[in-house]
């Protein structure tokens, strides 16, 4: 079985094992590392159960206990599966870090409230706070010369349709203006 087919099978098996836990598979990466395989499973909070009309509430990140429980589930699933092959493997389970680009609507939805830089197909990159995500795209609030303080209105609200988003990444903030450090 080639690496791509193995990765797809592992993704299906792990996703099925995590179903109903509130945790979903964001991505599975399988790499050969000497005689072992390295299986990286990135997990995230399930946003499918959110009210479809709620496009603005903040989604809490996974806790360490939730990741630990997901790790046990994934490990048990892979141990019982023949998709990993005959050779030994090393398993890493984690949540996607801020350095991972956002691609799917669910990934954007999990990052409402965060500062993003979004590359556009029809213009240069923009940076702003992600305030809503829906079926049509995203809404960013931009402030010229810095962040809006609580009670201030942003200078610009920018609506971006999904087809106009080329890439996006979360920006690291050490001190947020609203007092919520993430």
CSV table of N, CA and C in Angstrom, one decimal, residues 22 24 45-52 54:
chain,number,residue,atom,x,y,z
A,22,UNK,N,-16.6,15.0,20.1
A,22,UNK,CA,-16.4,16.4,20.1
A,22,UNK,C,-15.0,16.8,19.5
A,24,UNK,N,-12.4,16.2,16.1
A,24,UNK,CA,-12.4,15.7,14.7
A,24,UNK,C,-11.0,15.7,14.2
A,45,UNK,N,-11.4,20.9,17.6
A,45,UNK,CA,-12.8,20.9,18.1
A,45,UNK,C,-13.7,20.7,17.0
A,46,UNK,N,-14.8,19.9,17.2
A,46,UNK,CA,-15.8,19.7,16.2
A,46,UNK,C,-16.7,20.9,16.2
A,47,UNK,N,-16.9,21.5,15.1
A,47,UNK,CA,-17.8,22.7,15.0
A,47,UNK,C,-19.1,22.3,14.2
A,48,UNK,N,-19.3,21.1,13.8
A,48,UNK,CA,-20.5,20.7,13.1
A,48,UNK,C,-21.7,20.9,13.9
A,49,UNK,N,-21.6,20.8,15.2
A,49,UNK,CA,-22.8,20.9,16.1
A,49,UNK,C,-23.2,22.3,16.4
A,50,UNK,N,-22.5,23.3,15.9
A,50,UNK,CA,-22.8,24.7,16.2
A,50,UNK,C,-24.1,25.1,15.5
A,51,UNK,N,-24.8,26.0,16.1
A,51,UNK,CA,-26.0,26.5,15.4
A,51,UNK,C,-25.6,27.2,14.1
A,52,UNK,N,-26.2,26.8,12.9
A,52,UNK,CA,-25.7,27.4,11.7
A,52,UNK,C,-25.9,28.9,11.6
A,54,UNK,N,-25.2,30.8,14.1
A,54,UNK,CA,-24.2,31.4,14.9
A,54,UNK,C,-22.9,31.5,14.1
